[in-house]
Structure formats: C-alpha cells, structure tokens
JSON list of C-alpha atoms in Angstrom, two decimals:
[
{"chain": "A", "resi": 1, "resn": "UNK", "atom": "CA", "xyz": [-10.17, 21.42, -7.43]},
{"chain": "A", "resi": 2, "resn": "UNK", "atom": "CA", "xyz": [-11.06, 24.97, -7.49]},
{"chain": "A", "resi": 3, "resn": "UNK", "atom": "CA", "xyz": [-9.13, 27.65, -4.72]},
{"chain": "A", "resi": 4, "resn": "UNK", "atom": "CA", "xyz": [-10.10, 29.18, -1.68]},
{"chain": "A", "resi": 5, "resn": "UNK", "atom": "CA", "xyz": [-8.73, 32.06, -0.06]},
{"chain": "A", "resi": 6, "resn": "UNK", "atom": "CA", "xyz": [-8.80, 32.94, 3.10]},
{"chain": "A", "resi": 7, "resn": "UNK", "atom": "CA", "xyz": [-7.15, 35.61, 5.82]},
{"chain": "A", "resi": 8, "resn": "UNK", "atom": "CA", "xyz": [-4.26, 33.76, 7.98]},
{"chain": "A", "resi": 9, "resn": "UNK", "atom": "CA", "xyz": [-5.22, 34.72, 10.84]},
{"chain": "A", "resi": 10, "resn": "UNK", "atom": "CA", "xyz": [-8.26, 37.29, 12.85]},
{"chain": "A", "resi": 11, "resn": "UNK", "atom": "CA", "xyz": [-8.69, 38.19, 16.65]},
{"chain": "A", "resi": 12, "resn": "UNK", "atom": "CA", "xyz": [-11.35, 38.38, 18.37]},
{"chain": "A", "resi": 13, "resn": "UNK", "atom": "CA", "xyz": [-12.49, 39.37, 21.23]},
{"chain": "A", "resi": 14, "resn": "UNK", "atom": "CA", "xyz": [-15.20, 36.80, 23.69]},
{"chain": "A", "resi": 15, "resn": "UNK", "atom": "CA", "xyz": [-18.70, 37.20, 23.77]},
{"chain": "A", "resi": 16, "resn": "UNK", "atom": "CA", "xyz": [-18.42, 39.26, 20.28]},
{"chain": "A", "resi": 17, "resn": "UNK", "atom": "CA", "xyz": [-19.37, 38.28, 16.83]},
{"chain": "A", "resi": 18, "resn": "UNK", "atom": "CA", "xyz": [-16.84, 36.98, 14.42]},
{"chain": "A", "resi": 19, "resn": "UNK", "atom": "CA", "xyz": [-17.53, 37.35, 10.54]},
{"chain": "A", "resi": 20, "resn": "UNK", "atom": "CA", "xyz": [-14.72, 34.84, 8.80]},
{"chain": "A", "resi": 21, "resn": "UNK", "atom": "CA", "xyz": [-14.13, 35.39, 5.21]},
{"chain": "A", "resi": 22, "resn": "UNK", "atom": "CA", "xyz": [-13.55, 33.00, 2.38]},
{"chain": "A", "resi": 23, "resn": "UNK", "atom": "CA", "xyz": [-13.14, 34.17, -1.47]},
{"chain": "A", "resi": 24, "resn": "UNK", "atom": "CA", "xyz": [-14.02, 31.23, -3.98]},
{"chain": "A", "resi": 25, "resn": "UNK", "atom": "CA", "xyz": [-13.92, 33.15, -7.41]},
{"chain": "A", "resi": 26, "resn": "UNK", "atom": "CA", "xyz": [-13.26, 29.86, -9.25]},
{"chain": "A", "resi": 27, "resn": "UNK", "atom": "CA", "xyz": [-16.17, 28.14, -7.87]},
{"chain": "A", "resi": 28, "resn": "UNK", "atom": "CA", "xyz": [-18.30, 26.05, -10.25]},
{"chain": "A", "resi": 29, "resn": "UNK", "atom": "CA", "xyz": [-22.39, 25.60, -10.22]},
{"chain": "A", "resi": 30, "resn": "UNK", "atom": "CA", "xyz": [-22.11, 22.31, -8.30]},
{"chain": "A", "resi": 31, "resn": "UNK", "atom": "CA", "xyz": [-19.72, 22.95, -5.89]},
{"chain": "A", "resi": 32, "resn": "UNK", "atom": "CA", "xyz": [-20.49, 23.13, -1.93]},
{"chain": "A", "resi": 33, "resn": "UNK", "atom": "CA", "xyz": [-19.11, 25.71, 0.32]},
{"chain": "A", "resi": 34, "resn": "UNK", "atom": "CA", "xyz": [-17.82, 23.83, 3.47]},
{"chain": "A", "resi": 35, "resn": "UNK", "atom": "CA", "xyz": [-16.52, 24.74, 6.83]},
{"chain": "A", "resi": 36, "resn": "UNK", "atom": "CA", "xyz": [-14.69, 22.93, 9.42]},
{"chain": "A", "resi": 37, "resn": "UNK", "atom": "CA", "xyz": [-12.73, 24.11, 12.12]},
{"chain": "A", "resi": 38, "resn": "UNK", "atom": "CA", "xyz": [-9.76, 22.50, 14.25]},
{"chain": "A", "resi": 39, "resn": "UNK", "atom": "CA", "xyz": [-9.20, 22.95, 17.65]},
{"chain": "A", "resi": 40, "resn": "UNK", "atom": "CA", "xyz": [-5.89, 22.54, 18.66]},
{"chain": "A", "resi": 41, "resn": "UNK", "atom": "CA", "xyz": [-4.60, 19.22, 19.26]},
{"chain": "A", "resi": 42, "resn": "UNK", "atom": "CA", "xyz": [-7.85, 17.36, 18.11]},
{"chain": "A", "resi": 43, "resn": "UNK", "atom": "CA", "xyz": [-8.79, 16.17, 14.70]},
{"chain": "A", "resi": 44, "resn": "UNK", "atom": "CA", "xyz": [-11.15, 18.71, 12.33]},
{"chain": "A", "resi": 45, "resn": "UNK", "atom": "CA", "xyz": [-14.80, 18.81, 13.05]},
{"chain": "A", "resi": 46, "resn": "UNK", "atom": "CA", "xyz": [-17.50, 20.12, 10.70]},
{"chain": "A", "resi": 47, "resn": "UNK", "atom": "CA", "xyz": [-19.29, 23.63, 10.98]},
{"chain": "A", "resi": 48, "resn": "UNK", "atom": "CA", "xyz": [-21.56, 24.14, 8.31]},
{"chain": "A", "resi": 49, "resn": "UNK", "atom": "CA", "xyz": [-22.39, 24.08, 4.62]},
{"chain": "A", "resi": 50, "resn": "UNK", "atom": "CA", "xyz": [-24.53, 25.23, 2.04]},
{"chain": "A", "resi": 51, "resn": "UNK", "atom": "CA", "xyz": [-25.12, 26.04, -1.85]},
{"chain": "A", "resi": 52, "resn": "UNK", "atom": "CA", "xyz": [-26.73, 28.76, -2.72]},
{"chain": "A", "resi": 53, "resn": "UNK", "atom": "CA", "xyz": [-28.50, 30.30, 0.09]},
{"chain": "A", "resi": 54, "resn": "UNK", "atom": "CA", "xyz": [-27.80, 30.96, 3.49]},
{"chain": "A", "resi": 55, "resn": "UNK", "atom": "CA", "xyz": [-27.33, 28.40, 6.20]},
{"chain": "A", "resi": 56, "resn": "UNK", "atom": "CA", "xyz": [-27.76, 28.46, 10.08]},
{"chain": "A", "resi": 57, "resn": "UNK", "atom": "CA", "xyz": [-27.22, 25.76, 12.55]},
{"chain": "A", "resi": 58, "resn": "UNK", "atom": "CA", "xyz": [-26.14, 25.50, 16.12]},
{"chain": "A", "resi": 59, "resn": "UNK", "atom": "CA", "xyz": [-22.65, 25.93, 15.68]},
{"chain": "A", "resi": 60, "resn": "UNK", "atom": "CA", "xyz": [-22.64, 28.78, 12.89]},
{"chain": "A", "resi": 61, "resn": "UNK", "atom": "CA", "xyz": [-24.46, 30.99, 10.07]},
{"chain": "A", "resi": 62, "resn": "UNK", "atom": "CA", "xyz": [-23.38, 30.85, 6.62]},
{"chain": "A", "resi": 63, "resn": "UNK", "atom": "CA", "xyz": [-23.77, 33.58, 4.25]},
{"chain": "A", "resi": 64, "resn": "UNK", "atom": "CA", "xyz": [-22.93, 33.11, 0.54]},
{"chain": "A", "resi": 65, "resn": "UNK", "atom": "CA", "xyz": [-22.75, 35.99, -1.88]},
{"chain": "A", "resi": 66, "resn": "UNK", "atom": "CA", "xyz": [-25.28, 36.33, -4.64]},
{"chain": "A", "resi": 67, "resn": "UNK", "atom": "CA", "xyz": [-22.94, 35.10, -6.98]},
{"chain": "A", "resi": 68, "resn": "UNK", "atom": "CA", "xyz": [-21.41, 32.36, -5.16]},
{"chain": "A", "resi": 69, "resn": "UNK", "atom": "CA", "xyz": [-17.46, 34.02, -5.55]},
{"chain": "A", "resi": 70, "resn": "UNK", "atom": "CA", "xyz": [-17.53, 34.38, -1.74]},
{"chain": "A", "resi": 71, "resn": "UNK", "atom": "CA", "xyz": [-18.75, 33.27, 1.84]},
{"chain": "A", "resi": 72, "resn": "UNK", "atom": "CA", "xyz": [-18.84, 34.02, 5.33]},
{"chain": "A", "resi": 73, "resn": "UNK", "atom": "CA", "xyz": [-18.48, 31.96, 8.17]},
{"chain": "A", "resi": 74, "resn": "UNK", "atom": "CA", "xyz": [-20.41, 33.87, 11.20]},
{"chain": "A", "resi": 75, "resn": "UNK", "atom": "CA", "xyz": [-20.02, 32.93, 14.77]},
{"chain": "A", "resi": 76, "resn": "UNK", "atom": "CA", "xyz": [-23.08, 34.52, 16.49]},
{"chain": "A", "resi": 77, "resn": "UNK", "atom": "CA", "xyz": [-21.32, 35.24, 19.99]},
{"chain": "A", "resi": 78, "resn": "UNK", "atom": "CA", "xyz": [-17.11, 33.54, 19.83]},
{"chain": "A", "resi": 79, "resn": "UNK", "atom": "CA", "xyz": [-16.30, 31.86, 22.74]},
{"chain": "A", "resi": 80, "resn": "UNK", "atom": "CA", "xyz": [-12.60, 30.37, 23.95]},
{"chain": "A", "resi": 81, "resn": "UNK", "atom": "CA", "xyz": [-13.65, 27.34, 23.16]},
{"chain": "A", "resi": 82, "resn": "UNK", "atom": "CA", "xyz": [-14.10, 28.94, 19.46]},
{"chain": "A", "resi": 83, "resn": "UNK", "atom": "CA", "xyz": [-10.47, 29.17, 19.15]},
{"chain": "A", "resi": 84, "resn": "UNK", "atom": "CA", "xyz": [-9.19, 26.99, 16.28]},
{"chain": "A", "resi": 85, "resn": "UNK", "atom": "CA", "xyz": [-8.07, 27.20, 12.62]},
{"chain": "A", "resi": 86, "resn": "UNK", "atom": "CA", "xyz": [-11.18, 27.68, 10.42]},
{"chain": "A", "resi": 87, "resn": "UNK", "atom": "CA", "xyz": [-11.14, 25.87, 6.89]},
{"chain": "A", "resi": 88, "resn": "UNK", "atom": "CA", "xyz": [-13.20, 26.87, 3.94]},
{"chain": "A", "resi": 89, "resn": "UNK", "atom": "CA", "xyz": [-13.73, 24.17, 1.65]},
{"chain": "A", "resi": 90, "resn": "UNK", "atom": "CA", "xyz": [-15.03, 23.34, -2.05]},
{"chain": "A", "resi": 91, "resn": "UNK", "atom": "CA", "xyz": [-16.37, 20.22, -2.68]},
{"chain": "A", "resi": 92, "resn": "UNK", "atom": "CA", "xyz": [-17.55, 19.05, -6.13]},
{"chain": "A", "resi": 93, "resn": "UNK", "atom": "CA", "xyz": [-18.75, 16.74, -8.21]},
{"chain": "A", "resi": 94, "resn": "UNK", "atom": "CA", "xyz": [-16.18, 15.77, -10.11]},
{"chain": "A", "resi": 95, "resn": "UNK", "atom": "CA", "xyz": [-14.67, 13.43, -7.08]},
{"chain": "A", "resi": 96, "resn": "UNK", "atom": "CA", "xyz": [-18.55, 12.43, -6.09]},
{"chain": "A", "resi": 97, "resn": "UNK", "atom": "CA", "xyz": [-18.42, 14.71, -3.08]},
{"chain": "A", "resi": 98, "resn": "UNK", "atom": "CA", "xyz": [-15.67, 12.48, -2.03]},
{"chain": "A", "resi": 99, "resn": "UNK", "atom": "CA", "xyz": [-12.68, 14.71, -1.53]},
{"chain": "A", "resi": 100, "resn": "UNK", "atom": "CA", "xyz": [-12.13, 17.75, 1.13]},
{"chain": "A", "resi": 101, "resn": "UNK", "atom": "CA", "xyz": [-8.83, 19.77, -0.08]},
{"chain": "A", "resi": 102, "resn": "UNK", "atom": "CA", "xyz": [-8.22, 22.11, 2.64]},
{"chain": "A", "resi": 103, "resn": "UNK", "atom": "CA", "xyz": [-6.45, 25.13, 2.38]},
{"chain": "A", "resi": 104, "resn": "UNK", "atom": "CA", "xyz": [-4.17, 26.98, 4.94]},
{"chain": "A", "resi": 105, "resn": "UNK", "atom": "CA", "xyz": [-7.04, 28.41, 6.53]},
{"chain": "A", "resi": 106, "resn": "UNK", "atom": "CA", "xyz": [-7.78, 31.28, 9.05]},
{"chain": "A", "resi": 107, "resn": "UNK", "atom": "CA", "xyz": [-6.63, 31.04, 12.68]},
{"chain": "A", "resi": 108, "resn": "UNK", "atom": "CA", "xyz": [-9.04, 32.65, 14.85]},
{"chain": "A", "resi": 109, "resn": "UNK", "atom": "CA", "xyz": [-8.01, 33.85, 18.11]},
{"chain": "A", "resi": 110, "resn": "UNK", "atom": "CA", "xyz": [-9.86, 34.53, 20.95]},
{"chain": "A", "resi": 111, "resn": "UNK", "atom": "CA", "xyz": [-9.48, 37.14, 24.02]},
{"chain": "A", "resi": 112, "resn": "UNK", "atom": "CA", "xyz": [-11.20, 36.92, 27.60]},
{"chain": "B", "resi": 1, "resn": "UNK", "atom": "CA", "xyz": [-22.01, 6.24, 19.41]},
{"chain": "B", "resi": 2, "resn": "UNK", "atom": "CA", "xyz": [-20.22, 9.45, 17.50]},
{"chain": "B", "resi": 3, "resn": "UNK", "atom": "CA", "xyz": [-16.80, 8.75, 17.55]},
{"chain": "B", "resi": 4, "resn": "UNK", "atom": "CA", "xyz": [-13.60, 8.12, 15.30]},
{"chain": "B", "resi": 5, "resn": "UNK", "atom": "CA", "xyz": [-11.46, 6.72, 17.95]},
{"chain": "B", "resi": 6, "resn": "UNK", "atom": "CA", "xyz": [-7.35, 6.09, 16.63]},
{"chain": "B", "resi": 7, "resn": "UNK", "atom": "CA", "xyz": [-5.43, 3.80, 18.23]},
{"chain": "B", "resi": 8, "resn": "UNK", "atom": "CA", "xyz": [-1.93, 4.12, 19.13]},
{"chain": "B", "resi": 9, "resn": "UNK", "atom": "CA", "xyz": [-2.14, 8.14, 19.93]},
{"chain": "B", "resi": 10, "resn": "UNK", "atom": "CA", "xyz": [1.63, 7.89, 19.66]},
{"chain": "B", "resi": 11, "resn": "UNK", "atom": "CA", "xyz": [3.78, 5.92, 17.70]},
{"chain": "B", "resi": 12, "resn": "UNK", "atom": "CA", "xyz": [7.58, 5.85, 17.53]},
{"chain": "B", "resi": 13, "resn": "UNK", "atom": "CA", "xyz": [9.42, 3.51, 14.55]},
{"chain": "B", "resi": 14, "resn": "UNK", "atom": "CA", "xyz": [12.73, 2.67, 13.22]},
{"chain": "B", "resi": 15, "resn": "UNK", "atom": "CA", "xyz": [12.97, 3.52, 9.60]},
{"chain": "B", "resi": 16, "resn": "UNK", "atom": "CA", "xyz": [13.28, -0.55, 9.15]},
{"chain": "B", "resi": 17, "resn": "UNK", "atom": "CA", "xyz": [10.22, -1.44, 11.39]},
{"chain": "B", "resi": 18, "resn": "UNK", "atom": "CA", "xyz": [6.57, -2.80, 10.26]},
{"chain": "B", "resi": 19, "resn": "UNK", "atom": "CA", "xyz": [3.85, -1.24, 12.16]},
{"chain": "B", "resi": 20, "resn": "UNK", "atom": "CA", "xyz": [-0.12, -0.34, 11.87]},
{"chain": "B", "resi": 21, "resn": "UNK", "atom": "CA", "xyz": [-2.35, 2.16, 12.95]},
{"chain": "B", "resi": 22, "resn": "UNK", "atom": "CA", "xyz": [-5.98, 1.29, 13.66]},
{"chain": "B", "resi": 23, "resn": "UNK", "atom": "CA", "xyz": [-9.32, 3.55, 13.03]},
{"chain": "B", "resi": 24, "resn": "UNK", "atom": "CA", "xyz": [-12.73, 2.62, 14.25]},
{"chain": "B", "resi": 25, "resn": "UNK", "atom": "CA", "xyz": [-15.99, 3.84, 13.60]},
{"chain": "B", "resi": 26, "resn": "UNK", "atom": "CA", "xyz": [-19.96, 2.37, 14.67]},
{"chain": "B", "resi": 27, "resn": "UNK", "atom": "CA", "xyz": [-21.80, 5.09, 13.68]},
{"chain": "B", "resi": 28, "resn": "UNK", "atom": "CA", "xyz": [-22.50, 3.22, 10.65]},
{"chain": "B", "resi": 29, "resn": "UNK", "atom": "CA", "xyz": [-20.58, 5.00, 7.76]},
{"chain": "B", "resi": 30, "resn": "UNK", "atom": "CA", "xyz": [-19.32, 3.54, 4.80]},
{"chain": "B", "resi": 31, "resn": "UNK", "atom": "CA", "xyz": [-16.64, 5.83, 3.98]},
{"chain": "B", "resi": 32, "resn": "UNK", "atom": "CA", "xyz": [-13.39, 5.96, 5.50]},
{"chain": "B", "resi": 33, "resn": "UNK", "atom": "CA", "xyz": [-10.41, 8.21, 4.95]},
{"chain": "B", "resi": 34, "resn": "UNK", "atom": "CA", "xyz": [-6.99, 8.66, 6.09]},
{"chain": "B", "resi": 35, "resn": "UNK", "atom": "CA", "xyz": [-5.11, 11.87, 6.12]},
{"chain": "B", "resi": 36, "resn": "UNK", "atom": "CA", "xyz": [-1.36, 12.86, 6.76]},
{"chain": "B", "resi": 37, "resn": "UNK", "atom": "CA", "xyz": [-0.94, 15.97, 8.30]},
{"chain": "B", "resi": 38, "resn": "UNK", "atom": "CA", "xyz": [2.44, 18.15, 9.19]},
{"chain": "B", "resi": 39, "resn": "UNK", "atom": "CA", "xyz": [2.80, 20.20, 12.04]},
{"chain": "B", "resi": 40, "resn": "UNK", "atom": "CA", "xyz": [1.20, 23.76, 11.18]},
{"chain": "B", "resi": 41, "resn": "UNK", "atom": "CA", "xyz": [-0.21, 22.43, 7.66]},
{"chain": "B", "resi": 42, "resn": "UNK", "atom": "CA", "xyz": [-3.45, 21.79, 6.83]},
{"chain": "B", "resi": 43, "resn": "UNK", "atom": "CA", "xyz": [-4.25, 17.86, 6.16]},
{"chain": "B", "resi": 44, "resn": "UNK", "atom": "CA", "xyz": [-3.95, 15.99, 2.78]},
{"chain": "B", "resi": 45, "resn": "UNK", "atom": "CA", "xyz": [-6.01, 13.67, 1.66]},
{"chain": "B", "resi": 46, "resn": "UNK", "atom": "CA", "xyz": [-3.97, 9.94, 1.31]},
{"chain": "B", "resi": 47, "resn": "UNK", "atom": "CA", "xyz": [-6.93, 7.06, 0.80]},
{"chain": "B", "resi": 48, "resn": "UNK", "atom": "CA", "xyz": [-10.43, 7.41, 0.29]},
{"chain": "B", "resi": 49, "resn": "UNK", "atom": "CA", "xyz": [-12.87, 3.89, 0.53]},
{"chain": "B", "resi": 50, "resn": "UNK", "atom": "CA", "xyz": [-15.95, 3.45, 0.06]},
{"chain": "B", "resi": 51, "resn": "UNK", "atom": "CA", "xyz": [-18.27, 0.71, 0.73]},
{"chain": "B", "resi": 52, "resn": "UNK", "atom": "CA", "xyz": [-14.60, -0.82, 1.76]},
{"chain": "B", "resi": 53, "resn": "UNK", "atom": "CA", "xyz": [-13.43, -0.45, -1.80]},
{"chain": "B", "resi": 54, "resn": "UNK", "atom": "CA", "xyz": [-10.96, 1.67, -2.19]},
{"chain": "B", "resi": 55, "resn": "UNK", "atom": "CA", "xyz": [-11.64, 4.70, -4.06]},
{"chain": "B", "resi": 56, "resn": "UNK", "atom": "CA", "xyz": [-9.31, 7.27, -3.98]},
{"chain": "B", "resi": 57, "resn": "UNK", "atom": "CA", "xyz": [-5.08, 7.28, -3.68]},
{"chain": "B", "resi": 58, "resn": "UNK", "atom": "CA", "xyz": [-3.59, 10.50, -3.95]},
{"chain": "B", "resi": 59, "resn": "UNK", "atom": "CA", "xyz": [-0.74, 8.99, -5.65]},
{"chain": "B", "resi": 60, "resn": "UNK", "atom": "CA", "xyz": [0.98, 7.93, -2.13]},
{"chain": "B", "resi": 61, "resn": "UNK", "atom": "CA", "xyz": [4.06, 5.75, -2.03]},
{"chain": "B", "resi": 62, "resn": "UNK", "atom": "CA", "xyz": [3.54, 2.33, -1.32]},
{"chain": "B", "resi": 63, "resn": "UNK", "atom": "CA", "xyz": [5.58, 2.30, 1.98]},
{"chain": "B", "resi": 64, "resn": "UNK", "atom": "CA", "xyz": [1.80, 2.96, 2.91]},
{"chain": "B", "resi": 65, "resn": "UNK", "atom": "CA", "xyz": [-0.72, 0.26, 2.58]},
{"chain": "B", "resi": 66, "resn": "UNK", "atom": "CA", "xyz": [-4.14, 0.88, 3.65]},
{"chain": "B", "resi": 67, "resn": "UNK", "atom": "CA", "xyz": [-6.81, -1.46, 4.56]},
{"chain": "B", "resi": 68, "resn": "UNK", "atom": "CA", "xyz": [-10.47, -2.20, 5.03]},
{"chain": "B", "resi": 69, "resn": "UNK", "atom": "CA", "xyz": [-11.42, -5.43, 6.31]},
{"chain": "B", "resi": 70, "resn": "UNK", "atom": "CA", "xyz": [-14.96, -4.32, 7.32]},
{"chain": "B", "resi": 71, "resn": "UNK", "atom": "CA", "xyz": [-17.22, -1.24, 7.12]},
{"chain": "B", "resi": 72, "resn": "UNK", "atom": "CA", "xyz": [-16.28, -0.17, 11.34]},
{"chain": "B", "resi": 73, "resn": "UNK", "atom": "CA", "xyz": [-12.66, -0.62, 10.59]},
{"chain": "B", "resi": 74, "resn": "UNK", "atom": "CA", "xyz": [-9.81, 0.60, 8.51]},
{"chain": "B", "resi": 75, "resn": "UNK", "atom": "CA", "xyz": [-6.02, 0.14, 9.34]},
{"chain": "B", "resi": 76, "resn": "UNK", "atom": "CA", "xyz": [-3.19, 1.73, 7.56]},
{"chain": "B", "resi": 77, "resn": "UNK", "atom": "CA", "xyz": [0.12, -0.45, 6.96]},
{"chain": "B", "resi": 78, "resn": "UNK", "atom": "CA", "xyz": [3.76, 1.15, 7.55]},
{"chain": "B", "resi": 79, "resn": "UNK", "atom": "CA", "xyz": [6.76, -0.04, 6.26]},
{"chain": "B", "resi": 80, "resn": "UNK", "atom": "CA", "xyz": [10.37, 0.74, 5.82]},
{"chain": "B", "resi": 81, "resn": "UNK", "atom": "CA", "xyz": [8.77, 4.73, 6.29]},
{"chain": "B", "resi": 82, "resn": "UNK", "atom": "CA", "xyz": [11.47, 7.66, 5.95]},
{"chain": "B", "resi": 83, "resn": "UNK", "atom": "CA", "xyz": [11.77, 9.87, 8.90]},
{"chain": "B", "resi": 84, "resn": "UNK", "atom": "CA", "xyz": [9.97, 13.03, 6.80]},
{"chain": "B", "resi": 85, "resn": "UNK", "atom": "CA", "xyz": [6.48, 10.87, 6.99]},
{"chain": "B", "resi": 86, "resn": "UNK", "atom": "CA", "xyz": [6.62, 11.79, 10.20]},
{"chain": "B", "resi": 87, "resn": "UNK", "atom": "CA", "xyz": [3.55, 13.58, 11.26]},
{"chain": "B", "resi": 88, "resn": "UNK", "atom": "CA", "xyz": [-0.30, 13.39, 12.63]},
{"chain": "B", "resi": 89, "resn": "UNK", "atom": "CA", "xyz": [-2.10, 11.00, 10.76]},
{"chain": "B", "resi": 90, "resn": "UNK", "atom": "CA", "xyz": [-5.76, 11.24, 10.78]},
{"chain": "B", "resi": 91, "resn": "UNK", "atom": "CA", "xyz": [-8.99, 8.96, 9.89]},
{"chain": "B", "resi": 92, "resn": "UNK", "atom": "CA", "xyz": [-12.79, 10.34, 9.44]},
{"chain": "B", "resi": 93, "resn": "UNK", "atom": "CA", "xyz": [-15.54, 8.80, 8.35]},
{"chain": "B", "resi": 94, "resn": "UNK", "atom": "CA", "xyz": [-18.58, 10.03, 6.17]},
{"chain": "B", "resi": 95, "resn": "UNK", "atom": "CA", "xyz": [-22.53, 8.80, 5.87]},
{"chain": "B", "resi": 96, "resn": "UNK", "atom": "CA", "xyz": [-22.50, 8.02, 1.82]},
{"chain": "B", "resi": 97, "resn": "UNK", "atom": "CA", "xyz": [-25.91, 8.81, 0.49]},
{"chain": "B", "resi": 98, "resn": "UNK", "atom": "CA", "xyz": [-28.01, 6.12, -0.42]},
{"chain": "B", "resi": 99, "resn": "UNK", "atom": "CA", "xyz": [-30.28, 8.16, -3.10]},
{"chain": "B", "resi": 100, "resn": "UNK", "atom": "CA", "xyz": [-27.44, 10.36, -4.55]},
{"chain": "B", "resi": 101, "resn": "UNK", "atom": "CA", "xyz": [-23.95, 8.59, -3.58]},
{"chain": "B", "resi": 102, "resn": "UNK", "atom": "CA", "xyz": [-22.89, 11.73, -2.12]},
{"chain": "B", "resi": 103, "resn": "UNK", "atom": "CA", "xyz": [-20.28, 11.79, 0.71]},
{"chain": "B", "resi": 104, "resn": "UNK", "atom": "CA", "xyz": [-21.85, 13.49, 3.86]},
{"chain": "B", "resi": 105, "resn": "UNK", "atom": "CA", "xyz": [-19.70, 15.19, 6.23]},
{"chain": "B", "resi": 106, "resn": "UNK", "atom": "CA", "xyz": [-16.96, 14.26, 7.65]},
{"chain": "B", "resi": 107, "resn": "UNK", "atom": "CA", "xyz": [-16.29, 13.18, 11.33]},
{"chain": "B", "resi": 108, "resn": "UNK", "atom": "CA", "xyz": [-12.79, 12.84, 12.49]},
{"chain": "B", "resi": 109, "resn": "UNK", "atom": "CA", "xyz": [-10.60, 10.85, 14.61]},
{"chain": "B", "resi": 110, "resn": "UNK", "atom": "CA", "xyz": [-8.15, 12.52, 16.78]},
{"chain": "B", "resi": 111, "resn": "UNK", "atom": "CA", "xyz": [-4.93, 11.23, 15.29]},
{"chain": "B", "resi": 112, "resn": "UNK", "atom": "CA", "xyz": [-1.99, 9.11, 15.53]},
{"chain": "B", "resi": 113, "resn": "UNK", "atom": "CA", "xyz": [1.12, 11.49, 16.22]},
{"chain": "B", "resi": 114, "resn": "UNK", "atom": "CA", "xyz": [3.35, 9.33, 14.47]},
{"chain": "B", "resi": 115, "resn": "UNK", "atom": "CA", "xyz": [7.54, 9.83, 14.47]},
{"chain": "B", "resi": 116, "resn": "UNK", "atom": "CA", "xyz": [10.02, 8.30, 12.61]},
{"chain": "B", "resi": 117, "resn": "UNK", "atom": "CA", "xyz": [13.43, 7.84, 13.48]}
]
C-alpha cells in the first residue's frame, strides 16, 4: 500500500481556517485520496475524498496537487468540535477499494 | 438508521475466558470490518467480509475468530487472548458498489474497549 505523510500535530485557532497537509509521492493512477477524522473517544468518521480534482462537501474541501504527490484537507471555518486526529488515506485497487491503512495522522487542536 | 452500534462498550476477560463482541448495522451494507486499535495508534485492519464472505485476514492469530451470520450482523470470537490484545476494537461498515464492486466509505462503530487480564 503506498505511504502517506503527514504533520503530527497543528493548532489552530476557532472560527479560523485550517489547511491540513498530506504528501503521497508514491501514489499510483488509481488510487483515492481519503480523509477521516477521529474525535476523541468515538470511532473514525469519514471527511472527504476525491481523485483528481478538487472536492467540497459539507464537512470539508479537498485540494489535490496537479500531480497527485500531495493533498490538502481544508476546514473552511475549525470549530471545537473540529478537534480530532485527521487521517489521510490511499485506497487502491489492488485490495478492490477494500482496505483503509491509516497512518499516524495529524492531531489538530483547537483554541477558543 | 446510520449507525454502527458495538455491544459490550467494555469488556474485561481472564486470559482463559471465551467471550464475543457484537456489531450491528441496518443501513443496508454488505461489508463489514473489524479493527484493533491501541491506545494513541492509529487502527489496523483485522477482517474484512463481504457479502458475509470473508475477504480479507491480515494474517491475525486465531485466538480471534470472526463471524458473519447475516448481512446486519458480525461478531468477533475471543479465546484464550493474551493480555497485549488488549485494546479498542472497532467495526464499520461500507455500501459495496453494485456496478463497480467498489467499497464505499466507511461508517464506524464506537468500539469495544476491551482489557485483558
């Protein structure tokens, strides 16, 4: 499964945007970008994902680099609630889509 | 309905003890996972089924025996466990494409803190 790489932790402060990196520089031409986040004591949820272009939904934006070697995970305005470790995830199709391998991820915290 | 709900939320066993924990799901999915995670680690994958085949073992010891009896349900076995399986364990569930077989994402239960002593 190819790598992701992503900061251990960023701060924040509320009502601000937060711009979450990933790096994917192993990434092959069917692989999907995913995000999900964990809040603490609850089980992951899902955030967003995407291809090749950019994504928006209610939760999130997604924007992927032209050459697909990075992404960021943009939260339009964080909110408290918004604090949680963030995980950036490829999934391809040699496991059918089946697999998520999450990596340490990025801890975002979040200040009144 | 769009839950994964996990029953027990806590779970306590002697190394020699038999026990189960139990994931349910009506939203209609036909993949189910289970996950082990540590505290501060991200989760692994453990089980994979689809269409309640199984379809994916990460190579985990046998002390764990999962199950599938129907498309809502899946249980995982635990037997004669060691006291470092101790951890969260956590089940999700997936849509599985009917024109492409693709996965969907995933929505997760809130886990089974499980200890071992």
């Amino acid at each position: 499964d190819a790598k992701t790489t992503q900061p251990n932790s960023m701060e924040s402060n509320e009502e601000e945007p937060v711009h979450l990196p990933c790096n994917h520089s192993t990434i092959s031409g069917t692989d999907y970008i995913h995000w999900y986040r964990q809040l603490p004591s609850q089980g992951p949820e899902y955030v967003i994902h995407g291809l090749t272009s950019n994504v928006n939904n209610r939760m999130a934006s997604l924007a992927i680099a032209e050459d697909r070697k990075s992404s960021t995970l943009i939260l339009h305005r964080a909110t408290l609630r918004d604090a949680a470790v963030y995980y950036c995830i490829l999934r391809g199709l040699n496991t059918g889509f089946q697999k998520l391998v999450f990596g340490t991820g990025t801890r975002l915290l979040v200040s009144p | 309905d769009t839950e994964v709900t996990q029953t027990p939320k806590h779970l306590v066993m002697g190394m020699t003890n038999k026990k189960s924990l139990k994931c349910e799901q009506h939203m209609g999915h036909r993949a189910m996972y289970w996950y082990k995670q540590k505290a501060k680690k991200p989760p692994e994958l453990m089980f994979v089924y689809s269409y309640e085949k199984l379809s994916i073992n990460e190579s985990v010891p046998s002390r764990f025996s999962p199950e599938c009896p129907n498309s809502s349900l899946l249980n995982l076995h635990l037997h004669a466990l060691q006291p470092e399986d101790s951890a969260l364990y956590l089940c999700a569930s997936s849509q599985i494409s009917l024109r492409t077989g693709v996965h969907n994402e995933q929505f997760f239960g809130p886990g089974t803190r499980l200890t071992v002593l």
